[in-house]
Amino acid sequence: MARLPLVAREDFPPALNAAVVRGLATRMLSSTIPVQVWAHRPDAALAWLALLDQLHNHSLLDERLRELVRLRIAGITTCQACRAARKSDRVDASDVEALTCIGADSPRFSPREQAALRYAEVFATNPHAIGDEHFAALAAVFSTAETVELQMYCALMLAGGFMTLVQQAHGEANT
């Protein structure tokens, strides 16, 4: 169970509870446990959830691409909750296997997905290695706005994965 005390859902401020309900309904959230930790700082939790909502529900990037990137970063952070969660039905077990065994170069993935996966891996494992060639590869398949969003998404998934891992804030949803 979580290393920090959980705030009971009935003790959430109404705005935070409403954000959780929306997050569960859209599959943005797969568990309330992390939010029950973050609820010790409800305004910060709301801000985090608002950014998640923007990148999950109002994204410039395709749902499948985001899910592949999220799963690749989950493999890097080794966050149990992140690896188990499924945010999209557009990624199946064969995609996950290809991602795990072959990686970004799998022919299962489109050129945009391959570019995003390559970038996400370097972003998460060796950001100092990111150079102009990475931006050129992204520019070949993404607009500038999409590239910015991809970076924000990678950063949020990396931070969230590590935070959930360290807090051990995973498990069944406490609704």
PDB file of C-alpha atoms in Angstrom:
ATOM      1  CA  MET A   1       0.000   0.000   0.000  1.00  0.00           C
ATOM      2  CA  ALA A   2       0.950   3.651  -0.286  1.00  0.00           C
ATOM      3  CA  ARG A   3       3.867   4.972   1.761  1.00  0.00           C
ATOM      4  CA  LEU A   4       1.929   8.119   2.615  1.00  0.00           C
ATOM      5  CA  PRO A   5      -1.510   8.263   4.226  1.00  0.00           C
ATOM      6  CA  LEU A   6      -4.460   8.313   1.863  1.00  0.00           C
ATOM      7  CA  VAL A   7      -7.114  10.998   2.101  1.00  0.00           C
ATOM      8  CA  ALA A   8     -10.552   9.383   2.083  1.00  0.00           C
ATOM      9  CA  ARG A   9     -12.605  10.272  -0.988  1.00  0.00           C
ATOM     10  CA  GLU A  10     -15.405  11.605   1.212  1.00  0.00           C
ATOM     11  CA  ASP A  11     -12.900  14.160   2.581  1.00  0.00           C
ATOM     12  CA  PHE A  12     -12.004  15.490  -0.879  1.00  0.00           C
ATOM     13  CA  PRO A  13     -13.059  19.044  -1.676  1.00  0.00           C
ATOM     14  CA  PRO A  14     -15.957  18.948  -4.167  1.00  0.00           C
ATOM     15  CA  ALA A  15     -13.826  20.207  -7.095  1.00  0.00           C
ATOM     16  CA  LEU A  16     -11.206  17.496  -6.564  1.00  0.00           C
ATOM     17  CA  ASN A  17     -13.861  14.805  -6.271  1.00  0.00           C
ATOM     18  CA  ALA A  18     -15.494  16.028  -9.492  1.00  0.00           C
ATOM     19  CA  ALA A  19     -12.107  15.922 -11.280  1.00  0.00           C
ATOM     20  CA  VAL A  20     -11.588  12.329 -10.094  1.00  0.00           C
ATOM     21  CA  VAL A  21     -15.053  11.288 -11.264  1.00  0.00           C
ATOM     22  CA  ARG A  22     -14.316  12.796 -14.724  1.00  0.00           C
ATOM     23  CA  GLY A  23     -10.861  11.181 -14.761  1.00  0.00           C
ATOM     24  CA  LEU A  24     -12.227   7.728 -14.017  1.00  0.00           C
ATOM     25  CA  ALA A  25     -15.030   8.122 -16.581  1.00  0.00           C
ATOM     26  CA  THR A  26     -12.589   9.038 -19.377  1.00  0.00           C
ATOM     27  CA  ARG A  27      -9.959   6.443 -18.331  1.00  0.00           C
ATOM     28  CA  MET A  28      -7.523   9.266 -17.663  1.00  0.00           C
ATOM     29  CA  LEU A  29      -7.301   7.709 -14.202  1.00  0.00           C
ATOM     30  CA  SER A  30      -7.265   3.991 -13.605  1.00  0.00           C
ATOM     31  CA  SER A  31      -7.098   4.258  -9.815  1.00  0.00           C
ATOM     32  CA  THR A  32      -7.857   6.881  -7.194  1.00  0.00           C
ATOM     33  CA  ILE A  33      -4.912   5.851  -4.990  1.00  0.00           C
ATOM     34  CA  PRO A  34      -2.398   8.406  -6.370  1.00  0.00           C
ATOM     35  CA  VAL A  35      -4.969  11.190  -6.088  1.00  0.00           C
ATOM     36  CA  GLN A  36      -5.726  10.121  -2.522  1.00  0.00           C
ATOM     37  CA  VAL A  37      -2.065  10.824  -1.743  1.00  0.00           C
ATOM     38  CA  TRP A  38      -2.005  14.095  -3.708  1.00  0.00           C
ATOM     39  CA  ALA A  39      -5.196  15.194  -1.911  1.00  0.00           C
ATOM     40  CA  HIS A  40      -3.037  16.344   0.995  1.00  0.00           C
ATOM     41  CA  ARG A  41      -2.422  19.276  -1.405  1.00  0.00           C
ATOM     42  CA  PRO A  42      -5.829  19.548  -3.094  1.00  0.00           C
ATOM     43  CA  ASP A  43      -5.079  22.655  -5.188  1.00  0.00           C
ATOM     44  CA  ALA A  44      -1.869  21.113  -6.520  1.00  0.00           C
ATOM     45  CA  ALA A  45      -3.723  17.847  -7.186  1.00  0.00           C
ATOM     46  CA  LEU A  46      -6.345  19.782  -9.152  1.00  0.00           C
ATOM     47  CA  ALA A  47      -3.634  21.488 -11.212  1.00  0.00           C
ATOM     48  CA  TRP A  48      -1.969  18.130 -11.963  1.00  0.00           C
ATOM     49  CA  LEU A  49      -5.307  16.613 -12.952  1.00  0.00           C
ATOM     50  CA  ALA A  50      -6.116  19.624 -15.138  1.00  0.00           C
ATOM     51  CA  LEU A  51      -2.883  19.131 -17.087  1.00  0.00           C
ATOM     52  CA  LEU A  52      -3.559  15.389 -17.346  1.00  0.00           C
ATOM     53  CA  ASP A  53      -7.038  16.212 -18.617  1.00  0.00           C
ATOM     54  CA  GLN A  54      -5.671  18.560 -21.283  1.00  0.00           C
ATOM     55  CA  LEU A  55      -3.154  15.986 -22.508  1.00  0.00           C
ATOM     56  CA  HIS A  56      -5.546  13.018 -22.289  1.00  0.00           C
ATOM     57  CA  ASN A  57      -8.906  14.430 -23.331  1.00  0.00           C
ATOM     58  CA  HIS A  58      -8.006  17.452 -25.473  1.00  0.00           C
ATOM     59  CA  SER A  59      -4.811  16.277 -27.119  1.00  0.00           C
ATOM     60  CA  LEU A  60      -3.393  17.154 -30.503  1.00  0.00           C
ATOM     61  CA  LEU A  61      -1.804  13.698 -30.484  1.00  0.00           C
ATOM     62  CA  ASP A  62      -3.590  10.503 -31.463  1.00  0.00           C
ATOM     63  CA  GLU A  63      -4.903   8.371 -28.582  1.00  0.00           C
ATOM     64  CA  ARG A  64      -2.977   5.292 -29.755  1.00  0.00           C
ATOM     65  CA  LEU A  65       0.291   7.218 -30.016  1.00  0.00           C
ATOM     66  CA  ARG A  66      -0.140   8.618 -26.509  1.00  0.00           C
ATOM     67  CA  GLU A  67      -0.880   5.184 -25.084  1.00  0.00           C
ATOM     68  CA  LEU A  68       2.210   3.681 -26.732  1.00  0.00           C
ATOM     69  CA  VAL A  69       4.376   6.514 -25.383  1.00  0.00           C
ATOM     70  CA  ARG A  70       2.815   6.171 -21.928  1.00  0.00           C
ATOM     71  CA  LEU A  71       3.480   2.424 -21.885  1.00  0.00           C
ATOM     72  CA  ARG A  72       7.072   2.897 -23.090  1.00  0.00           C
ATOM     73  CA  ILE A  73       7.740   5.375 -20.298  1.00  0.00           C
ATOM     74  CA  ALA A  74       5.985   3.066 -17.819  1.00  0.00           C
ATOM     75  CA  GLY A  75       8.459   0.355 -18.815  1.00  0.00           C
ATOM     76  CA  ILE A  76      11.318   2.744 -18.065  1.00  0.00           C
ATOM     77  CA  THR A  77       9.978   3.951 -14.707  1.00  0.00           C
ATOM     78  CA  THR A  78       8.931   0.378 -13.807  1.00  0.00           C
ATOM     79  CA  CYS A  79       5.829   1.847 -12.192  1.00  0.00           C
ATOM     80  CA  GLN A  80       3.595  -1.161 -11.495  1.00  0.00           C
ATOM     81  CA  ALA A  81       0.369   0.834 -11.698  1.00  0.00           C
ATOM     82  CA  CYS A  82       1.422   2.582 -14.929  1.00  0.00           C
ATOM     83  CA  ARG A  83       2.426  -0.662 -16.611  1.00  0.00           C
ATOM     84  CA  ALA A  84      -0.838  -2.392 -15.677  1.00  0.00           C
ATOM     85  CA  ALA A  85      -3.167   0.462 -16.637  1.00  0.00           C
ATOM     86  CA  ARG A  86      -4.733   0.635 -20.077  1.00  0.00           C
ATOM     87  CA  LYS A  87      -5.932   4.044 -21.212  1.00  0.00           C
ATOM     88  CA  SER A  88      -6.904   3.076 -24.762  1.00  0.00           C
ATOM     89  CA  ASP A  89      -8.440   0.117 -26.535  1.00  0.00           C
ATOM     90  CA  ARG A  90      -6.489   1.103 -29.659  1.00  0.00           C
ATOM     91  CA  VAL A  91      -3.364  -0.595 -28.248  1.00  0.00           C
ATOM     92  CA  ASP A  92      -3.657  -4.368 -27.917  1.00  0.00           C
ATOM     93  CA  ALA A  93      -1.536  -7.151 -26.434  1.00  0.00           C
ATOM     94  CA  SER A  94       0.354  -7.587 -29.717  1.00  0.00           C
ATOM     95  CA  ASP A  95       1.305  -3.910 -29.660  1.00  0.00           C
ATOM     96  CA  VAL A  96       2.517  -4.199 -26.080  1.00  0.00           C
ATOM     97  CA  GLU A  97       4.550  -7.283 -26.976  1.00  0.00           C
ATOM     98  CA  ALA A  98       6.096  -5.496 -29.964  1.00  0.00           C
ATOM     99  CA  LEU A  99       6.873  -2.493 -27.802  1.00  0.00           C
ATOM    100  CA  THR A 100       8.536  -4.711 -25.200  1.00  0.00           C
ATOM    101  CA  CYS A 101      10.413  -7.087 -27.519  1.00  0.00           C
ATOM    102  CA  ILE A 102      11.224  -4.983 -30.587  1.00  0.00           C
ATOM    103  CA  GLY A 103      10.721  -1.402 -29.503  1.00  0.00           C
ATOM    104  CA  ALA A 104      10.109   1.669 -31.640  1.00  0.00           C
ATOM    105  CA  ASP A 105      11.337  -0.014 -34.824  1.00  0.00           C
ATOM    106  CA  SER A 106       8.500  -2.527 -34.909  1.00  0.00           C
ATOM    107  CA  PRO A 107       6.640  -2.458 -38.223  1.00  0.00           C
ATOM    108  CA  ARG A 108       3.421  -2.483 -36.164  1.00  0.00           C
ATOM    109  CA  PHE A 109       4.022   1.202 -35.481  1.00  0.00           C
ATOM    110  CA  SER A 110       3.431   4.076 -37.892  1.00  0.00           C
ATOM    111  CA  PRO A 111       6.253   6.528 -38.691  1.00  0.00           C
ATOM    112  CA  ARG A 112       4.734   9.027 -36.221  1.00  0.00           C
ATOM    113  CA  GLU A 113       4.503   6.377 -33.505  1.00  0.00           C
ATOM    114  CA  GLN A 114       8.082   5.264 -34.171  1.00  0.00           C
ATOM    115  CA  ALA A 115       9.373   8.845 -33.963  1.00  0.00           C
ATOM    116  CA  ALA A 116       7.427   9.514 -30.754  1.00  0.00           C
ATOM    117  CA  LEU A 117       8.592   6.257 -29.159  1.00  0.00           C
ATOM    118  CA  ARG A 118      12.243   6.913 -30.044  1.00  0.00           C
ATOM    119  CA  TYR A 119      11.994  10.409 -28.634  1.00  0.00           C
ATOM    120  CA  ALA A 120      10.199   9.268 -25.463  1.00  0.00           C
ATOM    121  CA  GLU A 121      12.875   6.666 -24.767  1.00  0.00           C
ATOM    122  CA  VAL A 122      15.745   9.133 -25.083  1.00  0.00           C
ATOM    123  CA  PHE A 123      13.776  11.766 -23.160  1.00  0.00           C
ATOM    124  CA  ALA A 124      13.254   9.337 -20.278  1.00  0.00           C
ATOM    125  CA  THR A 125      16.667   7.650 -20.239  1.00  0.00           C
ATOM    126  CA  ASN A 126      19.252  10.179 -21.444  1.00  0.00           C
ATOM    127  CA  PRO A 127      17.856  13.678 -22.004  1.00  0.00           C
ATOM    128  CA  HIS A 128      21.380  15.099 -22.392  1.00  0.00           C
ATOM    129  CA  ALA A 129      21.659  13.068 -25.597  1.00  0.00           C
ATOM    130  CA  ILE A 130      18.756  14.887 -27.243  1.00  0.00           C
ATOM    131  CA  GLY A 131      20.079  16.982 -30.076  1.00  0.00           C
ATOM    132  CA  ASP A 132      19.058  18.747 -33.238  1.00  0.00           C
ATOM    133  CA  GLU A 133      18.709  15.427 -35.057  1.00  0.00           C
ATOM    134  CA  HIS A 134      15.927  14.413 -32.651  1.00  0.00           C
ATOM    135  CA  PHE A 135      14.047  17.631 -33.334  1.00  0.00           C
ATOM    136  CA  ALA A 136      14.545  17.182 -37.070  1.00  0.00           C
ATOM    137  CA  ALA A 137      13.106  13.658 -36.868  1.00  0.00           C
ATOM    138  CA  LEU A 138      10.088  14.965 -34.945  1.00  0.00           C
ATOM    139  CA  ALA A 139       9.626  17.889 -37.365  1.00  0.00           C
ATOM    140  CA  ALA A 140       9.384  15.404 -40.235  1.00  0.00           C
ATOM    141  CA  VAL A 141       6.145  13.965 -38.815  1.00  0.00           C
ATOM    142  CA  PHE A 142       4.834  16.421 -36.190  1.00  0.00           C
ATOM    143  CA  SER A 143       3.898  20.080 -36.122  1.00  0.00           C
ATOM    144  CA  THR A 144       5.670  22.308 -33.624  1.00  0.00           C
ATOM    145  CA  ALA A 145       2.587  22.314 -31.392  1.00  0.00           C
ATOM    146  CA  GLU A 146       2.446  18.501 -31.486  1.00  0.00           C
ATOM    147  CA  THR A 147       6.154  18.312 -30.612  1.00  0.00           C
ATOM    148  CA  VAL A 148       5.632  20.623 -27.637  1.00  0.00           C
ATOM    149  CA  GLU A 149       2.701  18.499 -26.499  1.00  0.00           C
ATOM    150  CA  LEU A 150       4.730  15.299 -26.912  1.00  0.00           C
ATOM    151  CA  GLN A 151       7.432  16.789 -24.686  1.00  0.00           C
ATOM    152  CA  MET A 152       4.900  17.838 -22.076  1.00  0.00           C
ATOM    153  CA  TYR A 153       3.270  14.418 -22.199  1.00  0.00           C
ATOM    154  CA  CYS A 154       6.608  12.614 -21.831  1.00  0.00           C
ATOM    155  CA  ALA A 155       7.539  14.848 -18.887  1.00  0.00           C
ATOM    156  CA  LEU A 156       4.195  14.310 -17.148  1.00  0.00           C
ATOM    157  CA  MET A 157       4.227  10.540 -17.684  1.00  0.00           C
ATOM    158  CA  LEU A 158       7.830  10.297 -16.466  1.00  0.00           C
ATOM    159  CA  ALA A 159       7.190  12.423 -13.376  1.00  0.00           C
ATOM    160  CA  GLY A 160       3.883  10.727 -12.596  1.00  0.00           C
ATOM    161  CA  GLY A 161       5.362   7.266 -13.045  1.00  0.00           C
ATOM    162  CA  PHE A 162       8.279   7.969 -10.742  1.00  0.00           C
ATOM    163  CA  MET A 163       6.039   9.698  -8.180  1.00  0.00           C
ATOM    164  CA  THR A 164       3.583   6.783  -8.113  1.00  0.00           C
ATOM    165  CA  LEU A 165       6.447   4.286  -7.926  1.00  0.00           C
ATOM    166  CA  VAL A 166       8.190   6.050  -5.037  1.00  0.00           C
ATOM    167  CA  GLN A 167       4.964   6.628  -3.118  1.00  0.00           C
ATOM    168  CA  GLN A 168       3.821   3.069  -3.845  1.00  0.00           C
ATOM    169  CA  ALA A 169       0.513   4.757  -4.610  1.00  0.00           C
ATOM    170  CA  HIS A 170      -0.981   1.919  -6.588  1.00  0.00           C
ATOM    171  CA  GLY A 171      -3.602  -0.720  -6.074  1.00  0.00           C
ATOM    172  CA  GLU A 172      -7.313  -1.016  -6.447  1.00  0.00           C
ATOM    173  CA  ALA A 173      -9.345   2.134  -6.745  1.00  0.00           C
ATOM    174  CA  ASN A 174     -10.791   3.389  -3.481  1.00  0.00           C
ATOM    175  CA  THR A 175     -14.030   4.876  -4.711  1.00  0.00           C
TER     176      THR A 175
END
